[in-house]
Coordinates of C-alpha atoms in Angstrom, one line a residue:
M14 CA -13.0 8.8 44.5
G15 CA -15.0 9.8 41.5
L16 CA -11.9 10.8 39.5
D17 CA -10.2 7.5 40.5
R18 CA -13.2 5.6 39.4
A19 CA -13.3 7.4 36.0
S20 CA -9.6 6.9 35.5
S21 CA -9.9 3.2 36.3
R22 CA -12.7 2.8 33.7
A23 CA -10.5 4.5 31.2
G24 CA -7.7 2.0 31.7
F25 CA -5.5 3.7 34.2
S26 CA -4.7 2.7 37.8
N27 CA -6.1 5.9 39.3
F28 CA -6.5 9.6 38.6
Q29 CA -2.8 10.4 39.4
H30 CA -1.7 7.6 37.0
A31 CA -3.9 9.0 34.2
R32 CA -2.7 12.6 34.9
R33 CA 1.0 11.7 34.8
S34 CA 0.5 9.5 31.6
L35 CA -1.3 12.2 29.7
L36 CA 1.1 14.9 30.7
A37 CA 4.0 12.8 29.8
Y38 CA 2.6 12.1 26.4
G39 CA 1.7 15.7 25.8
T40 CA 5.2 17.0 26.6
T41 CA 7.5 14.3 25.2
S42 CA 9.0 15.0 21.9
V43 CA 8.9 12.0 19.6
T44 CA 11.6 11.5 17.0
F45 CA 10.1 10.1 13.8
R46 CA 12.5 7.8 12.1
F47 CA 10.5 5.9 9.4
S48 CA 9.5 7.5 6.1
T49 CA 6.7 6.0 4.2
F50 CA 5.8 7.0 0.7
I51 CA 2.2 7.0 -0.6
S52 CA 1.7 7.1 -4.3
V53 CA -1.7 7.7 -6.1
Y54 CA -1.9 7.4 -9.9
W55 CA -4.7 9.5 -11.5
R56 CA -6.1 10.0 -15.0
D57 CA -8.8 12.3 -16.2
P58 CA -11.1 10.2 -18.4
K59 CA -12.2 13.3 -20.4
T60 CA -8.9 15.1 -21.1
K61 CA -6.8 11.9 -20.9
V62 CA -4.3 13.8 -18.8
S63 CA -2.7 11.6 -16.1
G64 CA -0.1 11.8 -13.4
N65 CA 1.1 10.5 -10.1
Q66 CA 0.9 12.3 -6.7
I67 CA 3.3 11.1 -4.1
I68 CA 3.5 12.2 -0.5
E69 CA 6.0 11.3 2.3
V70 CA 4.8 10.8 5.9
S71 CA 7.1 10.3 8.9
L72 CA 5.9 7.6 11.3
S73 CA 7.1 6.2 14.6
K74 CA 7.1 2.6 13.1
A75 CA 8.1 1.0 9.9
L76 CA 5.2 0.4 7.5
D77 CA 5.2 -3.4 7.8
D78 CA 5.4 -3.1 11.6
I79 CA 2.2 -1.0 11.6
I80 CA 0.0 -3.2 9.5
P81 CA 0.5 -6.4 7.4
S82 CA -0.6 -5.9 3.8
R83 CA -3.3 -8.6 4.2
N84 CA -5.2 -6.2 6.6
Y85 CA -5.2 -3.2 4.2
K86 CA -8.7 -4.3 3.0
H87 CA -10.2 -3.8 6.4
A88 CA -9.1 -0.2 6.8
R89 CA -11.2 2.3 4.9
G90 CA -8.3 4.6 4.0
L91 CA -6.1 1.8 2.9
A92 CA -8.5 -0.6 1.2
Y93 CA -7.5 0.4 -2.4
F94 CA -3.8 0.5 -1.7
T95 CA -1.2 -2.2 -2.5
R96 CA 2.2 -2.6 -0.9
S97 CA 5.0 -2.1 -3.3
A98 CA 8.0 -2.0 -1.0
S99 CA 8.8 -1.8 2.7
D100 CA 8.3 1.9 2.6
L101 CA 5.8 2.4 -0.4
I102 CA 2.2 1.8 -1.0
Y103 CA 0.3 2.9 -4.1
C104 CA -3.2 2.8 -5.8
E105 CA -4.8 3.9 -9.1
M106 CA -8.1 5.3 -8.1
T107 CA -8.8 9.0 -8.9
N108 CA -9.5 11.3 -11.8
D109 CA -7.6 14.4 -10.8
S110 CA -4.4 15.5 -9.0
S111 CA -6.2 17.1 -6.0
S112 CA -8.3 14.0 -5.3
A113 CA -5.1 11.9 -5.5
V114 CA -3.4 14.1 -2.9
A115 CA -6.5 13.9 -0.6
L116 CA -6.6 10.1 -1.0
A117 CA -2.9 9.8 -0.1
C118 CA -3.4 12.0 2.9
K119 CA -6.3 9.9 4.1
A120 CA -4.1 6.8 3.9
A121 CA -1.4 8.7 5.8
R122 CA -3.8 9.5 8.6
V123 CA -4.8 5.9 9.0
L124 CA -1.1 4.9 9.3
Q125 CA -0.6 7.7 11.8
F126 CA -3.5 6.4 13.9
M127 CA -2.3 2.8 13.9
A128 CA 1.4 3.7 14.5
A129 CA 0.4 5.7 17.6
T130 CA -2.2 3.3 19.1
G131 CA -1.0 -0.2 18.0
L132 CA -4.5 -1.0 16.9
Q133 CA -5.4 -3.1 13.8
P134 CA -8.5 -2.6 11.6
S135 CA -11.4 -5.1 11.8
S136 CA -14.3 -5.9 9.5
K137 CA -16.5 -6.2 12.6
A138 CA -19.4 -3.8 12.6
M139 CA -20.2 -1.5 15.5
P140 CA -22.9 -3.3 17.4
V141 CA -26.4 -1.8 17.8
S142 CA -26.9 -2.5 21.5
D143 CA -29.7 0.0 22.3
G144 CA -32.8 -1.8 23.5
R145 CA -34.9 0.4 21.2
G146 CA -33.1 -0.8 18.1
S147 CA -31.0 2.2 17.5
G148 CA -27.3 2.8 17.6
L149 CA -25.1 5.7 18.8
P150 CA -27.0 8.9 17.7
G151 CA -25.4 10.8 14.9
R152 CA -22.8 8.1 14.2
D153 CA -21.1 8.3 10.8
H154 CA -18.1 7.0 9.0
G155 CA -17.5 4.4 11.7
S156 CA -14.7 1.8 11.8
S157 CA -13.8 -1.1 14.1
W158 CA -10.4 -1.7 15.7
F159 CA -8.9 -4.3 18.0
D160 CA -5.8 -4.6 20.2
P161 CA -3.8 -7.6 18.8
E162 CA -2.6 -8.6 22.4
S163 CA -5.9 -8.5 24.3
R164 CA -8.2 -9.1 21.3
R165 CA -10.5 -6.4 22.7
Y166 CA -12.4 -4.1 20.4
I167 CA -12.9 -0.3 20.2
Y168 CA -14.9 1.6 17.7
V169 CA -14.1 4.9 15.9
D170 CA -17.0 7.3 15.1
E171 CA -16.1 10.2 12.7
P172 CA -19.2 12.4 12.2
Y173 CA -19.1 15.9 10.9
A174 CA -18.9 18.3 13.9
A175 CA -21.9 20.2 12.8
A176 CA -24.0 17.1 12.7
V177 CA -23.4 16.2 16.4
K178 CA -23.0 19.6 17.8
D179 CA -26.5 19.6 19.3
R180 CA -26.6 15.9 20.0
Q181 CA -23.9 15.5 22.7
D182 CA -26.5 15.0 25.5
E183 CA -28.3 12.5 23.4
R184 CA -25.1 10.6 22.7
A185 CA -24.1 10.6 26.3
D186 CA -27.5 9.3 27.3
W187 CA -27.2 6.5 24.8
A188 CA -23.8 5.6 26.2
R189 CA -25.1 5.6 29.8
R190 CA -28.1 3.4 29.0
N191 CA -26.0 0.8 27.2
G192 CA -23.0 0.7 29.4
W193 CA -20.7 2.3 26.9
E194 CA -18.1 5.1 27.0
V195 CA -17.8 7.7 24.3
A196 CA -15.0 10.2 24.2
R197 CA -13.9 12.8 21.7
A198 CA -10.2 12.8 20.8
I199 CA -8.2 16.0 20.4
W200 CA -6.6 14.7 17.3
P201 CA -9.0 15.5 14.4
G202 CA -9.2 12.0 12.9
M203 CA -8.8 9.9 9.8
Y204 CA -11.9 10.4 7.7
Y205 CA -12.1 14.0 6.5
P206 CA -10.7 16.5 9.1
E207 CA -10.1 19.2 6.5
G208 CA -13.8 19.0 5.8
G209 CA -15.0 19.2 9.4
S210 CA -15.2 15.6 10.6
E211 CA -14.0 14.8 14.1
L212 CA -13.1 11.6 15.9
Y213 CA -14.8 9.9 18.8
L214 CA -13.8 6.6 20.5
A215 CA -16.6 4.3 21.7
T216 CA -16.2 1.2 23.7
D217 CA -18.2 -1.3 25.8
R218 CA -17.2 -0.6 29.4
K219 CA -17.2 -4.3 30.4
K220 CA -15.9 -6.0 27.3
G221 CA -14.3 -3.4 25.1
L222 CA -10.8 -2.0 25.0
P223 CA -10.3 0.9 27.6
I224 CA -10.4 4.3 26.0
G225 CA -7.7 6.0 28.2
P226 CA -4.6 4.3 26.8
V227 CA -5.8 4.8 23.2
L228 CA -6.3 8.5 23.8
S229 CA -2.9 8.6 25.4
G230 CA -1.4 7.0 22.3
M231 CA -3.2 9.4 20.0
S232 CA -1.9 12.4 21.9
R233 CA 1.6 11.5 20.6
I234 CA 0.4 12.2 17.0
Q235 CA 1.5 15.6 15.8
A236 CA -0.6 17.2 13.1
A237 CA -3.0 15.1 11.0
T238 CA -1.7 14.8 7.4
V239 CA -4.0 16.9 5.1
P240 CA -3.4 18.4 1.7
E241 CA -2.5 21.8 3.2
N242 CA 0.4 20.4 5.2
C243 CA 1.5 17.2 3.5
K244 CA 5.0 16.7 2.2
Q245 CA 4.7 16.1 -1.5
V246 CA 7.4 14.4 -3.5
H247 CA 8.0 16.0 -6.8
V248 CA 9.5 13.8 -9.6
P249 CA 11.0 15.5 -12.7
D250 CA 9.1 14.8 -15.9
G251 CA 10.2 11.6 -17.6
E252 CA 11.7 10.1 -14.4
Y253 CA 10.4 7.1 -12.4
F254 CA 10.1 7.4 -8.7
R255 CA 11.8 4.7 -6.7
S256 CA 11.7 4.8 -2.9
P257 CA 14.7 3.9 -0.7
G258 CA 12.9 0.7 0.2
Q259 CA 12.6 -0.3 -3.4
E260 CA 16.3 0.4 -4.0
R261 CA 17.1 -1.8 -0.9
D262 CA 14.9 -4.6 -2.1
A263 CA 16.4 -4.6 -5.6
T264 CA 19.9 -4.6 -4.2
A265 CA 19.0 -7.4 -1.8
K266 CA 17.8 -9.5 -4.8
V267 CA 21.1 -8.9 -6.5
L268 CA 23.4 -9.6 -3.5
K269 CA 21.6 -12.3 -1.6
L270 CA 21.9 -15.2 -4.0
K271 CA 22.0 -18.8 -3.0
Q272 CA 25.4 -19.7 -1.6
K273 CA 25.4 -23.5 -2.4
R274 CA 25.7 -24.9 -5.9
P275 CA 22.3 -25.9 -7.2
P276 CA 21.8 -29.6 -6.5
R277 CA 20.9 -30.7 -10.1
A278 CA 20.5 -29.5 -13.6
T279 CA 19.1 -30.7 -16.9
P280 CA 20.8 -30.1 -20.3
H281 CA 18.7 -26.9 -20.8
T282 CA 17.7 -25.7 -17.3
V283 CA 19.1 -25.1 -13.9
P284 CA 17.4 -24.6 -10.6
F285 CA 17.8 -21.2 -8.9
K286 CA 16.8 -19.7 -5.6
M287 CA 17.1 -16.1 -4.5
V288 CA 15.3 -13.7 -2.1
M289 CA 11.5 -14.0 -2.7
A290 CA 12.0 -16.1 -5.9
S291 CA 12.9 -19.6 -6.9
G292 CA 12.3 -22.1 -9.7
R293 CA 14.1 -23.2 -12.9
R294 CA 15.6 -21.1 -15.6
P295 CA 17.4 -21.7 -18.9
N296 CA 20.9 -22.9 -18.7
A297 CA 22.1 -20.0 -20.9
K298 CA 22.6 -16.2 -20.9
M299 CA 20.7 -13.7 -22.9
A300 CA 22.8 -10.7 -23.9
V301 CA 22.4 -7.6 -21.7
A302 CA 21.5 -5.6 -24.9
T303 CA 18.8 -8.2 -25.7
H304 CA 17.4 -7.9 -22.1
Q305 CA 17.3 -4.2 -22.6
R306 CA 15.4 -4.5 -25.8
V307 CA 12.9 -7.1 -24.4
G308 CA 12.5 -5.0 -21.3
Q309 CA 11.7 -1.9 -23.3
L310 CA 9.1 -3.7 -25.4
L311 CA 7.4 -5.1 -22.4
K312 CA 7.3 -1.8 -20.5
D313 CA 6.0 0.1 -23.5
V314 CA 3.1 -2.3 -23.8
L315 CA 2.4 -2.5 -20.1
T316 CA 2.3 1.3 -19.5
A317 CA -0.3 1.6 -22.3
T318 CA -2.5 -1.4 -21.3
R319 CA -2.9 -1.3 -17.5
D320 CA -6.7 -1.3 -17.9
R321 CA -6.6 -4.7 -19.6
A322 CA -5.9 -7.3 -16.9
G323 CA -5.4 -10.1 -19.4
V324 CA -2.5 -8.2 -20.9
A325 CA -1.0 -6.4 -17.9
N326 CA -1.0 -9.4 -15.5
R327 CA 0.8 -11.6 -18.0
I328 CA 3.4 -9.1 -19.0
G329 CA 4.0 -8.3 -15.4
S330 CA 4.6 -12.0 -14.7
V331 CA 7.0 -12.3 -17.7
R332 CA 9.1 -9.3 -16.8
S333 CA 9.3 -10.4 -13.2
E334 CA 10.6 -13.8 -14.3
L335 CA 13.1 -12.2 -16.7
D336 CA 14.2 -9.8 -14.0
D337 CA 15.1 -12.9 -11.8
W338 CA 16.9 -14.7 -14.6
V339 CA 19.1 -11.7 -15.5
Q340 CA 20.3 -11.5 -11.9
M341 CA 21.3 -15.1 -12.0
E342 CA 23.0 -14.7 -15.4
Y343 CA 25.3 -11.7 -14.5
D344 CA 27.1 -10.7 -11.4
H345 CA 27.2 -7.1 -10.1
D346 CA 30.4 -6.2 -12.0
A347 CA 28.9 -7.3 -15.3
L348 CA 25.5 -5.8 -14.6
P349 CA 25.9 -2.7 -12.4
N350 CA 22.8 -1.3 -10.6
D351 CA 22.4 1.7 -12.9
V352 CA 21.9 -0.7 -15.8
F353 CA 20.0 -3.4 -14.0
F354 CA 17.4 -1.0 -12.6
E355 CA 16.6 0.3 -16.1
L356 CA 16.0 -3.2 -17.6
Y357 CA 12.5 -4.2 -16.6
Y358 CA 11.1 -1.8 -14.0
R359 CA 11.7 1.9 -14.8
E360 CA 8.8 2.7 -17.1
R361 CA 8.0 5.7 -19.2
V362 CA 5.8 8.3 -17.6
T363 CA 4.0 9.6 -20.6
V364 CA 2.1 7.4 -23.1
P365 CA 1.1 8.7 -26.5
D366 CA -2.6 8.8 -27.0
D367 CA -2.3 6.7 -30.2
E368 CA -0.7 3.9 -28.1
R369 CA -3.0 4.0 -25.1
G370 CA -5.5 1.1 -24.8
V371 CA -7.3 -0.3 -27.8
A372 CA -5.9 2.5 -30.0
G373 CA -2.4 1.0 -29.8
R374 CA -3.4 -2.6 -30.2
E375 CA -1.5 -3.3 -33.4
V376 CA 1.7 -1.8 -32.3
H377 CA 1.5 -3.7 -29.0
I378 CA 1.0 -7.0 -30.7
E379 CA 4.0 -6.3 -32.9
R380 CA 6.1 -5.5 -29.8
L381 CA 5.0 -8.7 -28.0
I382 CA 5.8 -10.8 -31.1
E383 CA 9.3 -9.2 -31.3
A384 CA 9.8 -9.9 -27.6
K385 CA 8.8 -13.5 -28.0
E386 CA 11.2 -14.0 -30.9
L387 CA 14.1 -12.4 -29.0
I388 CA 13.5 -14.7 -26.0
G389 CA 13.1 -17.8 -28.2
S390 CA 16.4 -17.1 -30.1
A391 CA 18.4 -16.3 -27.0
Y392 CA 17.4 -19.3 -24.9
P393 CA 17.3 -23.0 -25.6
D394 CA 13.9 -24.7 -25.9
C395 CA 12.8 -25.6 -22.4
E396 CA 9.8 -25.5 -20.1
P397 CA 10.7 -22.2 -18.4
V398 CA 11.0 -20.5 -21.8
R399 CA 7.9 -22.2 -23.1
N400 CA 6.0 -20.9 -20.1
L401 CA 7.0 -17.3 -20.9
V402 CA 6.0 -17.7 -24.5
R403 CA 2.6 -19.1 -23.5
K404 CA 2.0 -16.0 -21.4
L405 CA 3.0 -13.7 -24.2
D406 CA 0.7 -15.6 -26.6
L407 CA -2.2 -15.2 -24.1
A408 CA -1.4 -11.5 -23.8
V409 CA -1.6 -11.2 -27.6
K410 CA -4.9 -13.1 -27.6
S411 CA -6.3 -10.7 -25.0
L412 CA -5.2 -7.7 -27.1
T413 CA -6.8 -9.2 -30.2
S414 CA -10.1 -9.6 -28.5
W415 CA -10.1 -6.2 -26.8
K416 CA -13.0 -4.1 -28.0

């Protein structure tokens, strides 16, 4: 009876159900089918050396099925990351390559945890329910999670093993007094397993999410991704990494154009609609060679001025718009993928020191002026073109005032 009661509290029907479930999860071989790439850009502020560390992690679910990008901010290991494609996230946070790898691995562990459990991160704090005003003894690096279907919560506590080694009885007593259940997982956790942290699940026995099914899901995770075992992706010097998802997205933008003829046009503009983009564009073509020159000018400025939002954001908007326009101007035969992919989004990896930041202000202003003149001479005067020119003017203004 005691084992059945404990199994029931853990979310199983009885002890035999719990035993069969845990054994099944422990012996079933899971075939991972979805590769997700995690990219971390780094730059040493003293030596000015920079780089990009990329790891690949295999998951049981696709990235967008694990977590919507709007929820990244609630997960400690994903808060600084941005979704770039259906299989790629990136951030620009660290000062050296080893820290970049560690940060990528931490994000991978968070995705491993969510893929296995189906839980979503929450900003909700772990409640302090002890009548004496104290929480779970020794708790550290806590995070909150919920089941999207039941909307019930469970909490993850990830203290260092040494910090709670002699406090297990104290923690168990706290759980008993407050009607909570606390259980340590076999899987080492998300926070810093390579540094000695371990993972505990904590839940309110009456209102919280049962621990048993979550532990069962976690038992399907193989090894936690850490710097010592992660699969690093090495990109040759001078080449730009592009994930399979990015390639698919780019191809989809080219191929999935609107079938019907646009409903109306003005003398100088036509409406357009494509996957993830719509609006009006000039009723003219800019030569591919001119697109190549404008793209190179914009990319050279952007790679050297990422720290200046007033420049980077406006150039990013201009190149995105031109990237859409060129796809409407030329079909696949006239603009094959190997040419198209190079136009606006394959950037240089190394930036000369005399071009980085404020040091390269004058050359960047000259580049933007040339890009503006090329756009103005290739397209008729119309509002879409004037909008691009305004953004380039604002980028020049931001460069001029950069101290």
